Coordinates of C-alpha atoms and ligand atoms in Angstrom, one line a residue:
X77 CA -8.5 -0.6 7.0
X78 CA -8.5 -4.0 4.7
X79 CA -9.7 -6.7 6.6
X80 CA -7.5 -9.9 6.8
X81 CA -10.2 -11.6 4.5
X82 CA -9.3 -9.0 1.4
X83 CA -6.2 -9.6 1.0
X84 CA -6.4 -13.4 2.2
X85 CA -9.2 -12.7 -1.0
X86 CA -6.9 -11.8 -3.1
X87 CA -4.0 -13.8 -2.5
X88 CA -6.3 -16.8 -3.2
X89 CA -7.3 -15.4 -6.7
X90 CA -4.3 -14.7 -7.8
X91 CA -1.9 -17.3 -6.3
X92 CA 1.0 -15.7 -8.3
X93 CA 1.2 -12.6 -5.9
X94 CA 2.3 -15.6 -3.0
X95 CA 6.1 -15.5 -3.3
X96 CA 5.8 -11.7 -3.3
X97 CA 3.6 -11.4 0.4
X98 CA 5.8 -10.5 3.3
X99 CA 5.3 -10.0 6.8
X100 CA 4.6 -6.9 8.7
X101 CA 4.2 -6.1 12.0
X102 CA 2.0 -3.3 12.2
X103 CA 3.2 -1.3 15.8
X104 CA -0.2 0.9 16.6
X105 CA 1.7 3.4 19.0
X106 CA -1.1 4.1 21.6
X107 CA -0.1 7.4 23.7
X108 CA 0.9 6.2 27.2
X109 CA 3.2 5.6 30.0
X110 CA 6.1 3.1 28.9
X111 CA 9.0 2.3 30.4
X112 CA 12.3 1.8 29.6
X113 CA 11.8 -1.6 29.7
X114 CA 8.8 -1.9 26.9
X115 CA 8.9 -1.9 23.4
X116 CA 7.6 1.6 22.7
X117 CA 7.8 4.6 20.5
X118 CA 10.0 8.1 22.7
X119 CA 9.6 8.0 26.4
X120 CA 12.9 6.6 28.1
X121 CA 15.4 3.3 26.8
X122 CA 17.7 0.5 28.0
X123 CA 20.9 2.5 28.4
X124 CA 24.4 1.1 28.8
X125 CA 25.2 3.1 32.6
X126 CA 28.9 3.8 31.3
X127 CA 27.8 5.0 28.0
X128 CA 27.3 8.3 27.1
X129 CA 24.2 9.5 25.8
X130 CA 24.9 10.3 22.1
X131 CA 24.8 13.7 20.4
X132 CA 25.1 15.2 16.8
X133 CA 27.1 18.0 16.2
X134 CA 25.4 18.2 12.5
X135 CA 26.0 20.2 10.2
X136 CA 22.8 21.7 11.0
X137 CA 20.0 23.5 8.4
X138 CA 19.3 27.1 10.2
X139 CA 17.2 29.7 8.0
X140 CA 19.6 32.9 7.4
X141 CA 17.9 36.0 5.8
X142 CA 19.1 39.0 3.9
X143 CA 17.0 41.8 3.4
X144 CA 16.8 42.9 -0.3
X145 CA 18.7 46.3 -1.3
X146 CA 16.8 49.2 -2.2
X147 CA 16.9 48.7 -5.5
X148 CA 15.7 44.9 -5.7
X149 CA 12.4 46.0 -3.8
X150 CA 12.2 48.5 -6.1
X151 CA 12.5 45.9 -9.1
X152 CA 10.3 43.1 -6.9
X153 CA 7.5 46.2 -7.0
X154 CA 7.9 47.1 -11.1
X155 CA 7.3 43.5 -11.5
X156 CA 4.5 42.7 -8.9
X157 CA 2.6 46.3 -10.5
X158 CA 3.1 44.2 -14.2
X159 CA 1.8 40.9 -13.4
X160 CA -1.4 43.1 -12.0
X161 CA -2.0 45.1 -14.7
X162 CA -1.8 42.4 -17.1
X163 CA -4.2 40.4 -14.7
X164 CA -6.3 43.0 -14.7
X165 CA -9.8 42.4 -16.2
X166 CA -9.1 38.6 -16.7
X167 CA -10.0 35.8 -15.5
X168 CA -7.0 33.5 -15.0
X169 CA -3.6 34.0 -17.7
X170 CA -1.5 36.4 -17.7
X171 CA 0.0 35.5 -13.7
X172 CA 3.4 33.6 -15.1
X173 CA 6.8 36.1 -15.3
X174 CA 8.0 37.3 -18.7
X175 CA 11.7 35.7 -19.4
X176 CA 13.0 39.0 -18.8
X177 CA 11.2 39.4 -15.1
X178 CA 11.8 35.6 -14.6
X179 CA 15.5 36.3 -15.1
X180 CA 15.6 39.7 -13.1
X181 CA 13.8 37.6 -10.2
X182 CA 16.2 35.1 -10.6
X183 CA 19.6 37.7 -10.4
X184 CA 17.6 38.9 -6.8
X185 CA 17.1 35.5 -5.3
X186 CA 21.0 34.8 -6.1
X187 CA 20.9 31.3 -5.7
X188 CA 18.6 31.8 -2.2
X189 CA 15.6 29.0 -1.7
X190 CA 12.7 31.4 -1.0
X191 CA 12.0 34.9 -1.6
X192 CA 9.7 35.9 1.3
X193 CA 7.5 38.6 -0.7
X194 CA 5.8 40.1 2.3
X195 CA 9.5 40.8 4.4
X196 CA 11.2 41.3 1.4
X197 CA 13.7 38.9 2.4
X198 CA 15.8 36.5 0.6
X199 CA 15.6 33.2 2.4
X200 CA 18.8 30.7 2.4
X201 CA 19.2 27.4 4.7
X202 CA 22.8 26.6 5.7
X203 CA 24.6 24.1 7.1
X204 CA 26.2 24.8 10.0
X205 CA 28.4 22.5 12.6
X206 CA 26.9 22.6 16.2
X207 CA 29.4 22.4 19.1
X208 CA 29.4 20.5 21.6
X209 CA 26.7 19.1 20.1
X210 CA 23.0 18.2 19.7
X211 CA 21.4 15.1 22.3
X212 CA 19.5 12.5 20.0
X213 CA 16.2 11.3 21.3
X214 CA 14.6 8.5 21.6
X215 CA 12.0 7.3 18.7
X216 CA 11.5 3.6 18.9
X217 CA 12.3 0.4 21.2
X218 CA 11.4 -3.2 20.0
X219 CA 12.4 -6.0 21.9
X220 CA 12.7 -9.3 19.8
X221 CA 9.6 -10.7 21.9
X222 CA 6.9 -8.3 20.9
X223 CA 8.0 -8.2 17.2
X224 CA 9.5 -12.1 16.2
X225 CA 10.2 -11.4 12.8
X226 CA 12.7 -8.5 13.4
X227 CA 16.4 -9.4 12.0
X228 CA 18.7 -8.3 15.1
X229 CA 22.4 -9.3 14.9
X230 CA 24.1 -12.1 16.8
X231 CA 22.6 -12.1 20.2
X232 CA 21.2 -8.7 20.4
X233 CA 17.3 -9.1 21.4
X234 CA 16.5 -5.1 20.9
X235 CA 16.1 -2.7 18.4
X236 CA 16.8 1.0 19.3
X237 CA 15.5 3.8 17.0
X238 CA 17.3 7.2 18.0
X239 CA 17.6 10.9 16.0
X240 CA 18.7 14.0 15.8
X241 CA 15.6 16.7 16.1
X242 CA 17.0 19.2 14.1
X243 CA 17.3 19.2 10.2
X244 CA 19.9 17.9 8.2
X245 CA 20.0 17.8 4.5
X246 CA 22.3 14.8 2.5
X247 CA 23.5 12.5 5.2
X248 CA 26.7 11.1 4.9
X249 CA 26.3 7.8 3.8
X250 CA 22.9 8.0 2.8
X251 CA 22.6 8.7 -1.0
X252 CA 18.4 7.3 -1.0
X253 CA 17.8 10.0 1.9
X254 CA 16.9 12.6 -0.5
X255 CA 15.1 15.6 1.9
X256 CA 15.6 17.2 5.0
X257 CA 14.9 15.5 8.2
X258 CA 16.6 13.9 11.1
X259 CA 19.9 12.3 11.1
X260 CA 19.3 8.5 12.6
X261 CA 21.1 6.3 15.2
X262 CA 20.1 3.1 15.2
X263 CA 21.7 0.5 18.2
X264 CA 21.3 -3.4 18.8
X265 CA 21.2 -4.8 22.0
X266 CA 20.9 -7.3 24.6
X267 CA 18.5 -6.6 27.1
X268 CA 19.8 -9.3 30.1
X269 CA 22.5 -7.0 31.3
X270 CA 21.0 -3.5 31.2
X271 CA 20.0 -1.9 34.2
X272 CA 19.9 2.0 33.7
X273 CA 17.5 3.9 31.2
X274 CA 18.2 7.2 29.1
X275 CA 16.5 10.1 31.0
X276 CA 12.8 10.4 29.7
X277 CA 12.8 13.8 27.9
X278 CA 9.8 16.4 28.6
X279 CA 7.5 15.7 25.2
X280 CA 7.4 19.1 23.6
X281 CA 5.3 20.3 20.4
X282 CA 7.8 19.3 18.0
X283 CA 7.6 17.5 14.8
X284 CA 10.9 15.5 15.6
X285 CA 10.0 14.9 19.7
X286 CA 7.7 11.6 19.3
X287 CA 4.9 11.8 22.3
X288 CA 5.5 8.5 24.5
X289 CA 3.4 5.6 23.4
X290 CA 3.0 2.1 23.9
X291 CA 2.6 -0.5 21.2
X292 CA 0.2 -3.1 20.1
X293 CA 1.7 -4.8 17.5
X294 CA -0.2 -6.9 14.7
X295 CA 1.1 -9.2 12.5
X296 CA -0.2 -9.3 8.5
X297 CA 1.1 -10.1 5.8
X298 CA 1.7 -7.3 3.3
X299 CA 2.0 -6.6 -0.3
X300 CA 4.6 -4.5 -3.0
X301 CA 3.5 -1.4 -4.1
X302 CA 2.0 -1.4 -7.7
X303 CA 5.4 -0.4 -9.4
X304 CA 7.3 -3.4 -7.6
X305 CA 5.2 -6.1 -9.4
X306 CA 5.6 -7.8 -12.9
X307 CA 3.6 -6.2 -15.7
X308 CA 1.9 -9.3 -15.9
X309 CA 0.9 -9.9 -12.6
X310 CA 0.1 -6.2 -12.2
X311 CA -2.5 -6.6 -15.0
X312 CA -4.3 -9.8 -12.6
X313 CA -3.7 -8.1 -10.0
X314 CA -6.0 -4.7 -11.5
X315 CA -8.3 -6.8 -12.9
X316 CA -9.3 -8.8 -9.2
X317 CA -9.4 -4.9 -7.9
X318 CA -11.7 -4.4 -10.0
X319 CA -14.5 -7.0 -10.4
X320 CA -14.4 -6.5 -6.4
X321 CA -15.0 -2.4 -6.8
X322 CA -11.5 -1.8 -5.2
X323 CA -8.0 -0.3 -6.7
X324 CA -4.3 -2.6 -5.7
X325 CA -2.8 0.3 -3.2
X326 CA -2.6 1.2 0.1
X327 CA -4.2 0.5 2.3
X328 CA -4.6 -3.3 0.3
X329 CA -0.4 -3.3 -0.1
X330 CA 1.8 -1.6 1.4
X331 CA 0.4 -1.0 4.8
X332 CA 0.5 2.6 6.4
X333 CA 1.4 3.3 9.7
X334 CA 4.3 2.4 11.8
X335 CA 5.8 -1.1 11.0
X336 CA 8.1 -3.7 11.3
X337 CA 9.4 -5.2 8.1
X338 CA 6.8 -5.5 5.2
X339 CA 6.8 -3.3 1.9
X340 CA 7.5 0.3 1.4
X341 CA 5.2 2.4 -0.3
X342 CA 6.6 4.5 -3.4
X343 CA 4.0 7.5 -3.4
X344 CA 6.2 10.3 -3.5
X345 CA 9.0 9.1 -6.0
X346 CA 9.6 6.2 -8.2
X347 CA 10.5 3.0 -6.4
X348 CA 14.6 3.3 -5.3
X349 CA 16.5 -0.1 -5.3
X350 CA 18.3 0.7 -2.4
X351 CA 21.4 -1.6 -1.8
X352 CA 23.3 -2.0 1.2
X353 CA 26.8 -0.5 1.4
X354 CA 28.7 -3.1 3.0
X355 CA 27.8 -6.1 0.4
X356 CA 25.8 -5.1 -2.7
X357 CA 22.8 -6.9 -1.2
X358 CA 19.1 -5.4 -2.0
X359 CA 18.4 -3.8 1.4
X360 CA 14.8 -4.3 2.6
X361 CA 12.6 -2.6 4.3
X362 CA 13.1 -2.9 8.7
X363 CA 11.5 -0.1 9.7
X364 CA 8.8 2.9 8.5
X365 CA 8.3 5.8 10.9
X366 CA 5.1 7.7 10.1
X367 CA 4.0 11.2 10.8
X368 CA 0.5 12.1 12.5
X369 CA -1.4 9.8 15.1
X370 CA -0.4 9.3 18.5
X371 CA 3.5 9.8 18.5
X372 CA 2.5 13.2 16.7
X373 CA 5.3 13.2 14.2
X374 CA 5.6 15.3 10.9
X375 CA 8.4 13.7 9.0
X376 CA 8.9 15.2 5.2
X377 CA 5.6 16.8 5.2
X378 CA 3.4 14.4 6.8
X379 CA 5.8 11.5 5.5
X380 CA 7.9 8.8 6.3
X381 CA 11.0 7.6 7.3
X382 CA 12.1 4.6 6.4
X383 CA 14.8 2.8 7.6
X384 CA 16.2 -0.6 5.0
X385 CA 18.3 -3.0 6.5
X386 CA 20.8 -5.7 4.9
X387 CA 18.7 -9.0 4.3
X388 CA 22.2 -10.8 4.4
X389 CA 23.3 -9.4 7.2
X390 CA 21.0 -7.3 9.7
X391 CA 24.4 -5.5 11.1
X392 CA 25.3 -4.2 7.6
X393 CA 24.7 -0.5 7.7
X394 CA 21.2 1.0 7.7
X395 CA 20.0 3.2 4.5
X396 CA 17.4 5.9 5.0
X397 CA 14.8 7.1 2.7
X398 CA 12.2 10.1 3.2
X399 CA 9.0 9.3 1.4
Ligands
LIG785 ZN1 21.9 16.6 13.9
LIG786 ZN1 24.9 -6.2 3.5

């Protein structure tokens, strides 16, 4: 973890990076015992008592398999014998398909994502609606007090973070969400007039099902990723990393972990100028939801989600993005 001084280092050598710094507020979910009345990541939230608890009725990814005919196995076993005698005796070539097996492979898969070699199976994922419906669950409650720099709109004072567990795939609305993941809800509220909480759920082992945990959030500033910065600057901005034996990347930018605000990180696709739909506006980043830790999430293969939010208007629509 950068100490404060490092970056406070750099942003003193190379005073152009200043009007690029932007504050974060790092969350540090601990595991614990919060209430509905905390900020915290799962566990239970300030609910509305005449509002129903929400639910997602999808479409749905479920894994549907069809077992090869007789004679594809036969052709999966012509080609499997080839690639091994052609192995044979040497070291490493020879593994890749001809085109004519590549294509014959192809005709079998018919348009399937996997071919499970071992069941012989083809493996699809569909979409399907679920009636009456799938309960969200709780992944994150700020209040305004814990986290000042959070943009809530008009006189809401708190943040709520809810999904769907199950998997979804192109989210309506959502053209940057690019994967498969959970469909997010995200509510503003006061806090003054709720009474009632959401009923805790059990915590189960699930990638989606976030483990109750408090927070102990930390404000720093934070830096772009690499690819967000001028050439120029970039070039200063390499050459301080340098002379001090260090490399401009996480952890010094773009600060990992679950955050408030801040700068995304772009290490699994090029940066995304996500705009917001209601006004044109370059979205920024509000929130980043990270796998591992304490809350015990696995989010796009250890990734994040991330949610932007209208710097115009913080009750513009959210975008997602799975990183
Ligand atoms: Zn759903
Ligand atoms: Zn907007």
């Amino acid at each position: 973890m950068p100490g404060p001084t490092e970056v406070e280092a750099l942003l003193a050598d190379v005073p152009g990076l200043a009007p690029y710094v932007r504050r974060a507020t790092l969350l540090r979910p601990k595991a614990g015992r919060p209430t509905a009345l905390d900020s915290h990541v799962g566990g239970a939230l300030l609910w509305p008592v005449d509002e129903p608890w929400p639910v997602c009725e999808g479409p749905h990814l479920t894994e549907v398999r069809e077992r090869l005919s007789d004679a594809d196995r036969e052709t999966l076993r012509q080609i499997d014998r080839a690639v091994r005698e052609r192995r044979a005796g040497r070291p490493y070539p020879a593994y890749e398909l001809t085109p004519e097996e590549a294509e014959l492979q192809s005709l079998i898969m018919d348009g399937a994502s996997t071919l499970d070699a071992v069941a012989r199976e083809r493996v699809r994922w569909i979409g399907v609606p679920t009636a009456p419906g799938v309960p969200l669950v709780p992944v994150l409650q700020l209040h305004a007090r814990d986290v000042p720099p959070l943009p809530l709109p008009g006189d809401t004072d708190v943040l709520q973070v809810l999904w769907c567990p199950r998997q979804h795939e192109d989210l309506l609305g959502q053209p940057h969400y690019a994967g498969w993941g959970p469909a997010v809800q995200v509510h503003h509220r006061r806090a003054a007039p709720l009474t009632a909480s959401s009923p805790a759920r059990e915590h189960a082992e699930d990638p989606y099902l976030p483990r109750p945990c408090v927070l102990e959030p930390l404000e720093v500033p934070d830096l772009p990723d690499p690819e967000e910065l001028p050439a120029e600057l970039l070039a200063e901005v390499e050459a301080w990393a340098h002379a001090h034996d260090a490399e401009y990347g996480r952890p010094l930018s773009c600060r990992a972990g679950w955050k408030a605000g801040g700068w995304p990180s772009w290490h699994a696709t090029d940066p995304a100028p996500i705009g917001c739909p209601d006004c044109g506006a370059r979205s920024e980043l509000l929130l980043t939801v990270d796998s591992g830790h304490d809350p015990g999430l696995d989010i796009a293969g250890l990734g994040e989600m991330r949610l932007f939010g209208c710097p115009v208007d913080p009750g513009h629509p959210i975008q997602l993005n799975l990183q």
